Short mmCIF file of C-alpha atoms in Angstrom, two decimals:
data_model
loop_
_atom_site.label_atom_id
_atom_site.label_comp_id
_atom_site.label_asym_id
_atom_site.label_seq_id
_atom_site.Cartn_x
_atom_site.Cartn_y
_atom_site.Cartn_z
CA MET D 1 -0.09 0.05 -0.02
CA SER D 2 1.50 3.41 -0.87
CA VAL D 3 1.50 6.36 1.33
CA LYS D 4 0.44 9.65 -0.03
CA SER D 5 2.50 12.52 0.64
CA ARG D 6 0.61 15.65 2.11
CA ARG D 7 0.37 18.53 -0.37
CA VAL D 8 0.45 22.10 0.89
CA HIS D 9 -1.50 24.71 -0.65
CA ALA D 10 -2.61 28.33 0.36
CA CYS D 11 -5.42 29.19 2.42
CA ALA D 12 -8.31 30.71 0.43
CA TRP D 13 -8.54 33.54 2.92
CA CYS D 14 -5.17 34.62 4.27
CA GLY D 15 -2.71 32.78 2.18
CA ARG D 16 -1.03 30.73 4.98
CA ASP D 17 -0.16 27.09 4.27
CA VAL D 18 -2.84 24.41 4.47
CA ALA D 19 -1.82 20.76 4.63
CA ASP D 20 -3.95 18.48 2.59
CA GLY D 21 -5.59 15.94 4.99
CA GLY D 22 -5.41 13.07 2.39
CA MET D 23 -8.86 11.68 2.48
CA GLY D 24 -11.95 13.50 1.47
CA ARG D 25 -12.32 17.00 0.18
CA ARG D 26 -9.39 19.26 0.11
CA ARG D 27 -9.25 21.89 2.93
CA ARG D 28 -9.61 25.42 1.57
CA TYR D 29 -8.90 27.42 4.83
CA CYS D 30 -6.07 27.01 7.44
CA ARG D 31 -8.29 27.85 10.48
CA GLN D 32 -11.88 28.08 11.39
CA SER D 33 -11.54 31.92 11.71
CA CYS D 34 -10.34 32.21 8.05
CA ARG D 35 -13.40 29.96 7.16
CA GLN D 36 -15.65 32.33 9.05
CA ARG D 37 -14.12 35.48 7.49
CA ALA D 38 -14.67 33.97 4.11
CA TYR D 39 -18.29 33.21 4.93
CA GLU D 40 -18.89 36.72 6.02
CA HIS D 41 -17.20 38.07 2.95
CA ARG D 42 -19.56 36.07 0.64
CA SER D 43 -22.64 37.06 2.62
CA ALA D 44 -21.57 40.87 2.28
CA VAL D 45 -21.21 40.64 -1.51
CA LYS D 46 -24.42 38.78 -1.96
CA GLY D 47 -26.92 40.64 -4.14
CA THR D 48 -24.23 43.24 -5.32
CA SER D 49 -22.38 43.55 -8.45
CA ILE D 50 -19.15 42.36 -6.80
CA PRO D 51 -18.13 38.80 -7.80
CA GLU D 52 -18.36 36.33 -4.89
CA ASP D 53 -14.73 35.36 -5.37
CA ALA D 54 -13.57 38.89 -5.50
CA VAL D 55 -10.86 39.89 -2.97
CA VAL D 56 -11.78 43.10 -1.12
CA LEU D 57 -9.02 44.76 0.62
CA SER D 58 -9.07 47.89 2.78
CA ALA D 59 -6.85 50.78 1.82
CA ASP D 60 -4.46 49.82 4.63
CA GLU D 61 -4.40 46.19 3.40
CA ALA D 62 -3.71 47.06 -0.26
CA SER D 63 -0.94 49.49 0.98
CA ALA D 64 0.59 46.67 3.07
CA LEU D 65 0.54 44.19 0.11
CA ILE D 66 2.15 46.85 -2.02
CA ASP D 67 4.87 47.33 0.48
CA ARG D 68 5.44 43.60 0.83
CA ASN D 69 5.84 43.22 -2.95
CA PHE D 70 8.29 46.21 -3.02
CA GLU D 71 10.30 44.38 -0.16
CA VAL D 72 10.45 41.27 -2.51
CA ARG D 73 11.57 43.16 -5.44
CA CYS D 74 14.36 44.97 -3.34
CA ALA D 75 15.57 41.58 -1.97
CA ALA D 76 15.81 40.14 -5.44
CA GLU D 77 17.80 43.13 -6.61
CA ASP D 78 20.13 42.61 -3.60
CA VAL D 79 20.71 38.91 -4.76
CA ALA D 80 21.27 40.01 -8.33
CA THR D 81 23.82 42.69 -7.15
CA ALA D 82 25.64 40.13 -4.98
CA VAL D 83 25.80 37.60 -7.79
CA ALA D 84 27.21 40.31 -10.14
CA GLU D 85 29.82 41.41 -7.56
CA GLY D 86 30.86 37.75 -6.95
CA ALA D 87 29.65 37.40 -3.49
CA GLY D 88 30.52 34.26 -1.42
CA MET D 89 28.21 31.34 -1.06
CA ASP D 90 27.40 32.09 2.68
CA GLU D 91 26.16 35.74 1.60
CA LEU D 92 24.25 34.43 -1.21
CA ALA D 93 22.63 31.76 0.86
CA ARG D 94 21.57 34.35 3.48
CA LEU D 95 20.33 36.80 0.78
CA CYS D 96 18.23 34.00 -0.75
CA GLY D 97 16.79 32.99 2.51
CA ASP D 98 15.74 36.52 3.08
CA LEU D 99 14.16 36.55 -0.32
CA VAL D 100 12.15 33.36 0.16
CA SER D 101 10.96 34.62 3.63
CA LEU D 102 9.81 37.95 2.09
CA ALA D 103 8.22 36.14 -0.75
CA ARG D 104 6.24 33.89 1.59
CA ASP D 105 5.18 36.90 3.54
CA ALA D 106 4.09 38.69 0.38
CA GLU D 107 1.73 35.84 -0.62
CA ARG D 108 -0.70 36.86 2.13
CA LEU D 109 -3.41 38.96 0.86
CA ARG D 110 -4.63 40.05 4.42
#
C-alpha cells in the first residue's frame, strides 16, 4: 500500500499554508476563523455586483500588500547585485533565505 505525501497549498482567505488531509475534500482554509471571514465576505457581497470570489482589501491592506511586494523586489535586486559582484556562497545563501521569507510573507493578501 502506498502512502500519499501531504500536499500544501495556500489558505483561500489569508494565504497561509494548509496541509492536505489526504482523504476527502481538500481543505480550503487554514483555521476556522479564516473559514468564518470568507463566509462573512461572501454574505456581504451577495446581491451586489461584486463577484463572490472577489478579494476586497481595505486601503491599509492594499498598501501593506504593495509594501510587501516592494520588499520582495528589493531583496531580489540585492541577490542580483551580490551575484554580479561575486559574493560568497554564505552571503548568497543568506540573501536567498531573506528573499524566500519575504516572498512567503508577500503571498498573504490580508
